[in-house]
Amino acid sequence: ERTRPFCTPLFDTHHPPPANAATTTTTTTTITATLKNLPLSPGSLEPDWGWYDEGAARREAAERLVHNHAAIARFAARGAGKQGMPPVMAPLADPNAVPDDSVVPAVDVMLRWVCHALLSDTGPLDDSVGQSAASLGECVQTQRRKLGAAHTRCASRRTVHDTDRPTIPSSAGVSDEVVASLTYLKDRVGVPRDMQLPAARQLRGHLLWASGKF
């Protein structure tokens, strides 16, 4: 502890003693609530990042999203999709997970708002993002109708079971599906694979902020 003062709080965060389970749960809830409020407060459990400007971190996160936006939106839709076959023990590491293509346009809209927020102040965006989130149900319904029509055309050329035909659920669950997609992306951001630590922290916080608009 004397030689590595930062290791103990970091280790305790991920490996808390059983007696402090309630305290850990409260801490996790507090951290999540804090991340939903932007801008994020400076600081991190990781040392030696004080030299990295918060503005630069937000710009890096936005650049990473824009660089491969179409693939990222579809990747995020795995959160609303189905597990792959064969099943795996760790859902977040499932290489065969199937995304829900019907929510991809809605996820793409929210990721564009996330980029906008990363590059500007979120305050003036709150109302606009909330209105956009409220209108995404029809966006998903339209996409599902298109996918259903395409599936019907394919089915007319072959014999399919009724269970193979896609269903078009009501828009009631659309919010949960988009939030699940944003949460999945938040949990899958890798450091340093995808971006540096400060940028990942900003992206995760902004994804939580966007999820809170539903």
Coordinates of N, CA and C in Angstrom, one line a residue:
E1 N 0.8 -1.2 0.0 CA 0.0 0.0 0.0 C 0.9 1.3 0.0
R2 N 2.0 1.2 0.7 CA 2.9 2.4 0.8 C 3.5 2.7 -0.6
T3 N 3.8 1.6 -1.3 CA 4.5 1.8 -2.6 C 3.6 2.0 -3.8
R4 N 2.3 1.5 -3.6 CA 1.4 1.6 -4.7 C 0.0 2.1 -4.2
P5 N -0.1 3.4 -3.8 CA -1.2 3.9 -3.1 C -2.5 3.8 -4.0
F6 N -2.4 3.8 -5.3 CA -3.6 3.8 -6.2 C -4.2 2.4 -6.4
C7 N -3.4 1.4 -6.1 CA -3.8 0.0 -6.3 C -5.0 -0.4 -5.4
T8 N -4.9 0.0 -4.1 CA -5.9 -0.4 -3.1 C -7.3 0.1 -3.4
P9 N -7.5 1.4 -3.7 CA -8.9 1.8 -4.0 C -9.4 1.2 -5.3
L10 N -8.5 1.0 -6.3 CA -8.9 0.4 -7.6 C -9.3 -1.1 -7.4
F11 N -8.5 -1.8 -6.6 CA -8.7 -3.2 -6.3 C -10.0 -3.4 -5.5
D12 N -10.2 -2.5 -4.5 CA -11.4 -2.6 -3.6 C -12.7 -2.3 -4.4
T13 N -12.6 -1.5 -5.5 CA -13.8 -1.2 -6.3 C -14.2 -2.4 -7.0
H14 N -13.3 -3.2 -7.5 CA -13.7 -4.4 -8.3 C -13.8 -5.7 -7.5
H15 N -13.1 -5.7 -6.3 CA -13.1 -6.9 -5.5 C -13.5 -6.5 -4.0
P16 N -14.7 -6.0 -3.8 CA -15.0 -5.6 -2.4 C -15.2 -6.8 -1.5
P17 N -14.9 -6.6 -0.2 CA -15.1 -7.7 0.8 C -16.6 -7.9 1.0
P18 N -17.0 -9.1 1.2 CA -18.4 -9.4 1.4 C -19.1 -8.6 2.4
A19 N -18.4 -8.2 3.5 CA -19.1 -7.4 4.5 C -19.5 -6.0 4.1
N20 N -18.9 -5.5 3.0 CA -19.2 -4.2 2.5 C -20.1 -4.2 1.2
A21 N -20.8 -5.3 1.0 CA -21.6 -5.5 -0.2 C -22.6 -4.3 -0.4
A22 N -23.3 -4.0 0.7 CA -24.3 -2.9 0.6 C -23.6 -1.6 0.3
T23 N -22.5 -1.3 0.9 CA -21.8 -0.1 0.6 C -21.3 0.0 -0.8
T24 N -20.9 -1.2 -1.3 CA -20.4 -1.2 -2.7 C -21.6 -0.9 -3.7
T25 N -22.7 -1.5 -3.4 CA -23.9 -1.3 -4.2 C -24.3 0.2 -4.2
T26 N -24.2 0.8 -3.1 CA -24.5 2.2 -3.0 C -23.5 3.0 -3.8
T27 N -22.2 2.7 -3.7 CA -21.2 3.4 -4.4 C -21.4 3.3 -5.9
T28 N -21.7 2.0 -6.4 CA -22.0 1.8 -7.8 C -23.1 2.7 -8.3
T29 N -24.2 2.7 -7.5 CA -25.4 3.5 -7.9 C -25.0 5.0 -8.0
T30 N -24.2 5.4 -7.0 CA -23.8 6.8 -7.0 C -23.0 7.2 -8.2
I31 N -22.1 6.3 -8.6 CA -21.2 6.5 -9.7 C -22.1 6.6 -11.0
T32 N -23.0 5.7 -11.1 CA -23.9 5.7 -12.3 C -24.7 7.0 -12.4
A33 N -25.3 7.4 -11.3 CA -26.1 8.6 -11.2 C -25.2 9.8 -11.6
T34 N -24.0 9.8 -11.1 CA -23.1 10.9 -11.4 C -22.7 11.0 -12.9
L35 N -22.5 9.8 -13.5 CA -22.1 9.8 -14.9 C -23.2 10.3 -15.8
K36 N -24.5 10.2 -15.3 CA -25.6 10.7 -16.1 C -25.7 12.2 -16.2
N37 N -25.0 12.9 -15.2 CA -25.0 14.3 -15.2 C -23.7 14.9 -15.8
L38 N -23.9 15.6 -16.9 CA -22.8 16.1 -17.7 C -22.7 17.6 -17.4
P39 N -21.5 18.2 -17.5 CA -20.2 17.5 -17.8 C -19.7 16.7 -16.6
L40 N -18.9 15.7 -17.0 CA -18.3 14.9 -15.9 C -17.3 15.7 -15.1
S41 N -17.2 15.3 -13.8 CA -16.3 16.0 -13.0 C -14.9 15.4 -13.3
P42 N -13.8 16.2 -13.2 CA -12.5 15.7 -13.5 C -12.0 14.7 -12.5
G43 N -11.1 13.9 -12.9 CA -10.6 12.9 -11.9 C -10.9 11.5 -12.4
S44 N -10.1 10.6 -11.8 CA -10.2 9.2 -12.1 C -9.4 8.4 -11.1
L45 N -9.8 7.1 -10.9 CA -9.1 6.2 -10.1 C -7.7 5.9 -10.7
E46 N -7.5 6.0 -12.0 CA -6.3 5.8 -12.6 C -5.4 7.0 -12.5
P47 N -4.1 6.8 -12.0 CA -3.2 7.9 -11.9 C -2.6 8.4 -13.2
D48 N -1.9 9.5 -13.2 CA -1.1 9.9 -14.3 C -1.8 10.3 -15.5
W49 N -3.1 10.7 -15.4 CA -3.9 11.2 -16.5 C -4.2 12.6 -16.4
G50 N -3.6 13.3 -15.4 CA -3.9 14.7 -15.2 C -3.5 15.6 -16.4
W51 N -2.5 15.1 -17.2 CA -2.0 15.9 -18.3 C -3.0 15.9 -19.5
Y52 N -3.9 15.0 -19.5 CA -4.8 14.8 -20.7 C -6.0 15.7 -20.5
D53 N -6.2 16.7 -21.4 CA -7.3 17.6 -21.4 C -8.6 17.0 -21.6
E54 N -9.6 17.4 -20.8 CA -11.0 16.8 -20.9 C -11.6 17.1 -22.3
G55 N -11.3 18.3 -22.8 CA -11.8 18.6 -24.2 C -11.2 17.6 -25.2
A56 N -9.9 17.4 -25.1 CA -9.3 16.4 -26.0 C -9.9 15.0 -25.9
A57 N -10.2 14.6 -24.7 CA -10.8 13.3 -24.4 C -12.2 13.2 -25.1
R58 N -13.0 14.3 -25.0 CA -14.3 14.3 -25.7 C -14.1 14.2 -27.2
R59 N -13.2 15.0 -27.7 CA -12.9 15.0 -29.2 C -12.5 13.6 -29.7
E60 N -11.6 13.0 -28.9 CA -11.2 11.6 -29.3 C -12.3 10.7 -29.3
A61 N -13.2 10.7 -28.3 CA -14.4 9.8 -28.3 C -15.3 10.0 -29.5
A62 N -15.5 11.3 -29.8 CA -16.4 11.6 -31.0 C -15.7 11.1 -32.3
E63 N -14.4 11.3 -32.4 CA -13.7 10.9 -33.6 C -13.8 9.4 -33.8
R64 N -13.7 8.6 -32.7 CA -13.8 7.2 -32.7 C -15.2 6.7 -33.2
L65 N -16.2 7.4 -32.7 CA -17.6 7.1 -33.1 C -17.8 7.4 -34.6
V66 N -17.4 8.5 -35.0 CA -17.6 9.0 -36.4 C -16.8 8.1 -37.4
H67 N -15.7 7.7 -37.0 CA -14.7 7.0 -37.9 C -15.4 5.7 -38.4
N68 N -16.2 5.0 -37.6 CA -16.8 3.8 -38.1 C -18.3 3.7 -37.6
H69 N -19.0 4.8 -37.9 CA -20.3 4.9 -37.2 C -21.3 3.9 -37.6
A70 N -21.4 3.5 -38.9 CA -22.4 2.5 -39.3 C -22.2 1.2 -38.6
A71 N -20.9 0.7 -38.6 CA -20.6 -0.6 -38.0 C -20.9 -0.5 -36.4
I72 N -20.6 0.6 -35.8 CA -20.8 0.8 -34.4 C -22.2 0.8 -34.0
A73 N -23.1 1.4 -34.8 CA -24.5 1.4 -34.6 C -25.1 0.0 -34.6
R74 N -24.7 -0.7 -35.6 CA -25.2 -2.1 -35.7 C -24.6 -3.0 -34.6
F75 N -23.3 -2.8 -34.3 CA -22.7 -3.5 -33.2 C -23.5 -3.2 -31.9
A76 N -23.8 -2.0 -31.6 CA -24.6 -1.6 -30.4 C -25.9 -2.3 -30.3
A77 N -26.5 -2.5 -31.5 CA -27.9 -3.2 -31.6 C -27.8 -4.6 -31.1
R78 N -26.7 -5.2 -30.9 CA -26.6 -6.5 -30.3 C -27.3 -6.5 -28.9
G79 N -27.2 -5.3 -28.2 CA -27.9 -5.2 -26.9 C -29.3 -5.5 -26.9
A80 N -30.0 -5.3 -28.1 CA -31.4 -5.5 -28.2 C -31.7 -6.8 -29.1
G81 N -30.6 -7.5 -29.4 CA -30.7 -8.7 -30.3 C -30.8 -10.0 -29.5
K82 N -30.3 -11.0 -30.2 CA -30.3 -12.4 -29.6 C -28.9 -12.9 -29.4
Q83 N -28.8 -13.8 -28.5 CA -27.5 -14.5 -28.3 C -27.2 -15.4 -29.4
G84 N -25.9 -15.6 -29.7 CA -25.5 -16.4 -30.8 C -25.5 -17.9 -30.4
M85 N -25.3 -18.7 -31.4 CA -25.2 -20.1 -31.3 C -23.9 -20.6 -31.7
P86 N -23.2 -21.4 -31.0 CA -23.6 -21.9 -29.7 C -23.5 -20.9 -28.6
P87 N -24.3 -21.0 -27.5 CA -24.3 -20.0 -26.4 C -23.0 -20.0 -25.7
V88 N -22.7 -18.8 -25.1 CA -21.4 -18.7 -24.4 C -21.7 -18.3 -23.0
M89 N -20.8 -18.4 -22.1 CA -21.0 -18.1 -20.7 C -21.0 -16.6 -20.4
A90 N -20.3 -15.8 -21.2 CA -20.1 -14.4 -21.1 C -20.9 -13.7 -22.2
P91 N -22.1 -13.2 -22.0 CA -22.9 -12.6 -23.0 C -22.2 -11.4 -23.7
L92 N -21.4 -10.6 -23.0 CA -20.8 -9.4 -23.6 C -19.6 -9.9 -24.5
A93 N -19.2 -11.1 -24.4 CA -18.1 -11.6 -25.2 C -18.6 -12.5 -26.3
D94 N -19.9 -12.6 -26.6 CA -20.4 -13.5 -27.5 C -20.1 -13.1 -28.9
P95 N -19.2 -13.8 -29.6 CA -18.8 -13.4 -31.0 C -19.9 -13.6 -32.0
N96 N -20.9 -14.4 -31.7 CA -22.0 -14.7 -32.6 C -23.3 -14.0 -32.3
A97 N -23.3 -13.0 -31.4 CA -24.5 -12.3 -31.0 C -25.1 -11.7 -32.3
V98 N -26.4 -11.7 -32.3 CA -27.2 -11.2 -33.5 C -27.8 -9.9 -33.2
P99 N -27.5 -8.8 -33.9 CA -28.1 -7.5 -33.6 C -29.5 -7.4 -34.1
D100 N -30.3 -6.6 -33.5 CA -31.7 -6.3 -33.9 C -31.6 -5.2 -34.9
D101 N -31.6 -5.5 -36.2 CA -31.5 -4.5 -37.3 C -32.6 -3.5 -37.3
S102 N -33.7 -3.8 -36.6 CA -34.8 -2.8 -36.7 C -34.5 -1.6 -35.8
V103 N -33.6 -1.7 -34.8 CA -33.4 -0.6 -33.9 C -32.1 0.2 -34.4
V104 N -31.4 -0.3 -35.4 CA -30.2 0.3 -35.8 C -30.4 1.8 -36.2
P105 N -31.5 2.2 -37.0 CA -31.6 3.6 -37.3 C -31.8 4.4 -36.0
A106 N -32.6 3.9 -35.0 CA -32.8 4.7 -33.8 C -31.5 4.8 -33.0
V107 N -30.8 3.8 -32.9 CA -29.5 3.8 -32.2 C -28.5 4.8 -32.9
D108 N -28.6 4.8 -34.3 CA -27.7 5.7 -35.0 C -28.1 7.2 -34.7
V109 N -29.4 7.5 -34.6 CA -29.8 8.8 -34.2 C -29.3 9.2 -32.9
M110 N -29.4 8.3 -31.9 CA -28.9 8.7 -30.5 C -27.4 8.8 -30.5
L111 N -26.7 8.0 -31.3 CA -25.2 8.1 -31.3 C -24.8 9.5 -32.0
R112 N -25.6 10.0 -32.9 CA -25.3 11.3 -33.5 C -25.5 12.4 -32.4
W113 N -26.5 12.2 -31.6 CA -26.7 13.2 -30.5 C -25.5 13.1 -29.5
V114 N -25.0 11.9 -29.3 CA -23.9 11.7 -28.4 C -22.7 12.4 -28.9
C115 N -22.4 12.3 -30.2 CA -21.3 13.0 -30.8 C -21.5 14.5 -30.7
H116 N -22.7 15.0 -31.0 CA -23.0 16.4 -30.9 C -22.7 16.9 -29.4
A117 N -23.1 16.1 -28.5 CA -22.9 16.4 -27.1 C -21.4 16.4 -26.7
L118 N -20.7 15.5 -27.2 CA -19.2 15.4 -27.0 C -18.5 16.6 -27.5
L119 N -19.0 17.2 -28.5 CA -18.3 18.3 -29.2 C -18.9 19.7 -28.8
S120 N -19.9 19.7 -27.9 CA -20.5 20.9 -27.5 C -21.0 20.8 -26.0
D121 N -21.7 21.8 -25.6 CA -22.3 21.8 -24.2 C -23.6 21.0 -24.3
T122 N -23.8 20.1 -23.3 CA -25.0 19.3 -23.4 C -26.3 20.1 -22.9
G123 N -26.1 21.1 -22.2 CA -27.2 21.9 -21.6 C -28.3 22.2 -22.6
P124 N -27.9 23.0 -23.7 CA -28.9 23.3 -24.7 C -29.5 22.2 -25.5
L125 N -28.9 21.0 -25.4 CA -29.3 19.8 -26.2 C -30.4 19.0 -25.4
D126 N -30.5 19.2 -24.1 CA -31.4 18.3 -23.4 C -32.8 18.2 -23.9
D127 N -33.4 19.3 -24.2 CA -34.8 19.3 -24.7 C -34.9 18.6 -26.1
S128 N -33.9 19.0 -27.0 CA -33.9 18.4 -28.3 C -33.7 16.9 -28.3
V129 N -32.8 16.5 -27.5 CA -32.5 15.0 -27.4 C -33.7 14.3 -26.9
G130 N -34.4 14.9 -25.8 CA -35.6 14.3 -25.3 C -36.7 14.1 -26.3
Q131 N -36.9 15.2 -27.1 CA -37.9 15.1 -28.1 C -37.6 14.1 -29.2
S132 N -36.3 14.0 -29.6 CA -35.9 13.1 -30.5 C -36.1 11.6 -30.1
A133 N -35.7 11.4 -28.8 CA -35.9 10.1 -28.2 C -37.4 9.6 -28.2
A134 N -38.2 10.6 -27.9 CA -39.7 10.3 -27.9 C -40.2 9.9 -29.2
S135 N -39.6 10.4 -30.3 CA -40.1 10.1 -31.7 C -39.5 8.9 -32.3
L136 N -38.6 8.2 -31.6 CA -37.9 7.1 -32.3 C -38.8 5.9 -32.4
G137 N -39.9 5.8 -31.7 CA -40.7 4.6 -31.8 C -41.2 4.4 -33.2
E138 N -41.7 5.5 -33.9 CA -42.2 5.4 -35.2 C -41.0 5.0 -36.2
C139 N -39.8 5.5 -35.9 CA -38.7 5.2 -36.7 C -38.4 3.7 -36.7
V140 N -38.5 3.1 -35.5 CA -38.2 1.7 -35.4 C -39.4 0.9 -36.1
Q141 N -40.6 1.3 -35.9 CA -41.7 0.6 -36.5 C -41.6 0.6 -38.0
T142 N -41.2 1.8 -38.6 CA -41.1 1.8 -40.0 C -40.0 0.9 -40.5
Q143 N -38.9 0.8 -39.8 CA -37.8 -0.1 -40.2 C -38.3 -1.6 -40.0
R144 N -39.1 -1.9 -39.0 CA -39.6 -3.2 -38.9 C -40.5 -3.6 -40.0
R145 N -41.3 -2.7 -40.4 CA -42.2 -3.0 -41.5 C -41.4 -3.3 -42.8
K146 N -40.4 -2.5 -43.0 CA -39.5 -2.7 -44.2 C -38.9 -4.1 -44.1
L147 N -38.3 -4.5 -42.9 CA -37.7 -5.8 -42.8 C -38.7 -6.9 -42.9
G148 N -39.9 -6.7 -42.4 CA -41.0 -7.7 -42.5 C -41.4 -7.9 -44.0
A149 N -41.5 -6.8 -44.7 CA -41.8 -6.9 -46.2 C -40.7 -7.6 -46.9
A150 N -39.5 -7.3 -46.6 CA -38.4 -8.0 -47.3 C -38.4 -9.5 -47.0
H151 N -38.7 -9.8 -45.7 CA -38.7 -11.2 -45.3 C -39.9 -11.9 -46.0
T152 N -41.0 -11.3 -46.2 CA -42.1 -11.9 -46.9 C -41.8 -12.2 -48.3
R153 N -41.1 -11.2 -49.0 CA -40.7 -11.5 -50.4 C -39.8 -12.7 -50.5
C154 N -38.8 -12.8 -49.6 CA -38.0 -14.0 -49.6 C -38.7 -15.2 -49.3
A155 N -39.7 -15.2 -48.4 CA -40.5 -16.3 -48.0 C -41.3 -16.8 -49.1
S156 N -41.7 -15.9 -50.0 CA -42.6 -16.4 -51.2 C -41.8 -17.3 -52.1
R157 N -40.5 -17.3 -52.0 CA -39.7 -18.1 -52.9 C -39.3 -19.4 -52.2
R158 N -39.6 -19.6 -51.0 CA -39.3 -20.8 -50.3 C -40.3 -21.1 -49.2
T159 N -40.3 -22.3 -48.7 CA -41.2 -22.6 -47.6 C -40.6 -22.3 -46.3
V160 N -41.3 -21.6 -45.4 CA -40.8 -21.3 -44.1 C -41.9 -21.6 -43.1
H161 N -41.4 -21.9 -41.9 CA -42.3 -22.1 -40.7 C -42.8 -20.8 -40.2
D162 N -43.9 -20.8 -39.6 CA -44.5 -19.5 -39.0 C -43.5 -19.0 -38.0
T163 N -42.8 -19.8 -37.3 CA -41.9 -19.3 -36.2 C -40.7 -18.6 -36.8
D164 N -40.5 -18.8 -38.1 CA -39.4 -18.1 -38.8 C -39.7 -16.7 -39.2
R165 N -41.0 -16.4 -39.3 CA -41.5 -15.1 -39.8 C -41.2 -14.0 -38.7
P166 N -40.7 -12.9 -39.1 CA -40.4 -11.8 -38.1 C -41.7 -11.2 -37.6
T167 N -41.8 -10.9 -36.3 CA -42.9 -10.2 -35.7 C -42.6 -8.7 -35.6
I168 N -43.6 -7.9 -35.6 CA -43.5 -6.5 -35.5 C -44.1 -6.0 -34.2
P169 N -43.4 -6.0 -33.1 CA -43.9 -5.7 -31.8 C -44.4 -4.3 -31.7
S170 N -45.1 -4.0 -30.7 CA -45.6 -2.6 -30.6 C -44.4 -1.7 -30.2
S171 N -44.6 -0.4 -30.3 CA -43.6 0.6 -30.0 C -43.3 0.7 -28.5
A172 N -44.1 0.0 -27.7 CA -44.0 0.2 -26.2 C -42.6 -0.2 -25.7
G173 N -42.0 -1.2 -26.4 CA -40.7 -1.7 -25.9 C -39.5 -1.1 -26.6
V174 N -39.8 -0.1 -27.6 CA -38.7 0.5 -28.3 C -37.7 1.2 -27.4
S175 N -38.2 1.9 -26.5 CA -37.3 2.7 -25.6 C -36.3 1.7 -24.9
D176 N -36.8 0.6 -24.4 CA -36.0 -0.3 -23.7 C -34.9 -0.9 -24.6
E177 N -35.3 -1.1 -25.8 CA -34.4 -1.7 -26.8 C -33.2 -0.8 -27.1
V178 N -33.6 0.5 -27.3 CA -32.5 1.5 -27.6 C -31.6 1.7 -26.4
V179 N -32.2 1.8 -25.3 CA -31.4 1.9 -24.1 C -30.5 0.7 -23.9
A180 N -31.0 -0.5 -24.1 CA -30.2 -1.7 -24.0 C -29.1 -1.7 -25.0
S181 N -29.3 -1.1 -26.2 CA -28.2 -1.0 -27.2 C -27.1 0.0 -26.7
L182 N -27.6 1.1 -26.2 CA -26.6 2.1 -25.7 C -25.8 1.6 -24.5
T183 N -26.5 0.8 -23.7 CA -25.8 0.3 -22.5 C -24.8 -0.8 -22.9
Y184 N -25.2 -1.6 -23.9 CA -24.3 -2.6 -24.4 C -23.0 -2.0 -25.0
L185 N -23.2 -0.9 -25.8 CA -22.0 -0.3 -26.3 C -21.1 0.3 -25.2
K186 N -21.8 0.9 -24.2 CA -21.0 1.5 -23.0 C -20.2 0.4 -22.4
D187 N -20.8 -0.8 -22.2 CA -20.1 -1.9 -21.5 C -19.0 -2.5 -22.4
R188 N -19.1 -2.3 -23.7 CA -18.1 -3.0 -24.6 C -17.0 -2.1 -25.0
V189 N -17.0 -0.8 -24.6 CA -15.9 0.1 -24.9 C -14.6 -0.4 -24.2
G190 N -13.6 -0.6 -25.1 CA -12.3 -1.2 -24.5 C -11.2 -0.2 -24.5
V191 N -10.4 -0.3 -23.4 CA -9.2 0.6 -23.3 C -8.0 -0.4 -23.1
P192 N -7.0 -0.2 -23.9 CA -6.8 0.9 -24.9 C -7.2 0.5 -26.3
R193 N -7.9 -0.7 -26.5 CA -8.2 -1.2 -27.8 C -9.0 -0.1 -28.6
D194 N -10.0 0.5 -28.1 CA -10.9 1.4 -28.8 C -10.4 2.9 -28.7
M195 N -10.0 3.2 -27.5 CA -9.6 4.6 -27.3 C -8.9 4.7 -25.9
Q196 N -8.3 5.9 -25.6 CA -7.6 6.0 -24.4 C -8.6 6.2 -23.2
L197 N -8.1 6.0 -22.0 CA -9.0 6.0 -20.8 C -9.8 7.2 -20.7
P198 N -9.3 8.4 -20.7 CA -10.2 9.6 -20.6 C -11.3 9.7 -21.6
A199 N -11.0 9.3 -22.9 CA -12.0 9.3 -23.9 C -13.1 8.3 -23.6
A200 N -12.7 7.1 -23.2 CA -13.6 6.1 -22.9 C -14.5 6.5 -21.7
R201 N -14.0 7.2 -20.7 CA -14.8 7.7 -19.6 C -15.8 8.7 -20.1
Q202 N -15.4 9.6 -21.0 CA -16.3 10.6 -21.5 C -17.4 9.9 -22.4
L203 N -17.1 8.9 -23.2 CA -18.0 8.2 -24.0 C -19.0 7.5 -23.2
R204 N -18.6 6.8 -22.2 CA -19.5 6.0 -21.3 C -20.5 7.0 -20.6
G205 N -19.9 8.1 -20.1 CA -20.8 9.1 -19.5 C -21.8 9.7 -20.4
H206 N -21.5 9.9 -21.6 CA -22.4 10.5 -22.6 C -23.4 9.5 -23.1
L207 N -23.0 8.2 -23.1 CA -24.0 7.2 -23.5 C -25.0 7.0 -22.4
L208 N -24.6 7.1 -21.1 CA -25.6 7.1 -20.0 C -26.5 8.3 -20.0
W209 N -25.9 9.5 -20.4 CA -26.7 10.7 -20.5 C -27.8 10.5 -21.6
A210 N -27.4 9.9 -22.7 CA -28.4 9.7 -23.8 C -29.5 8.7 -23.4
S211 N -29.0 7.6 -22.6 CA -30.0 6.6 -22.2 C -31.0 7.2 -21.2
G212 N -30.6 8.2 -20.5 CA -31.5 8.9 -19.5 C -32.6 9.7 -20.2
K213 N -32.5 9.9 -21.5 CA -33.5 10.7 -22.2 C -34.8 9.9 -22.5
F214 N -34.8 8.6 -22.3 CA -36.0 7.8 -22.6 C -36.8 7.7 -21.3

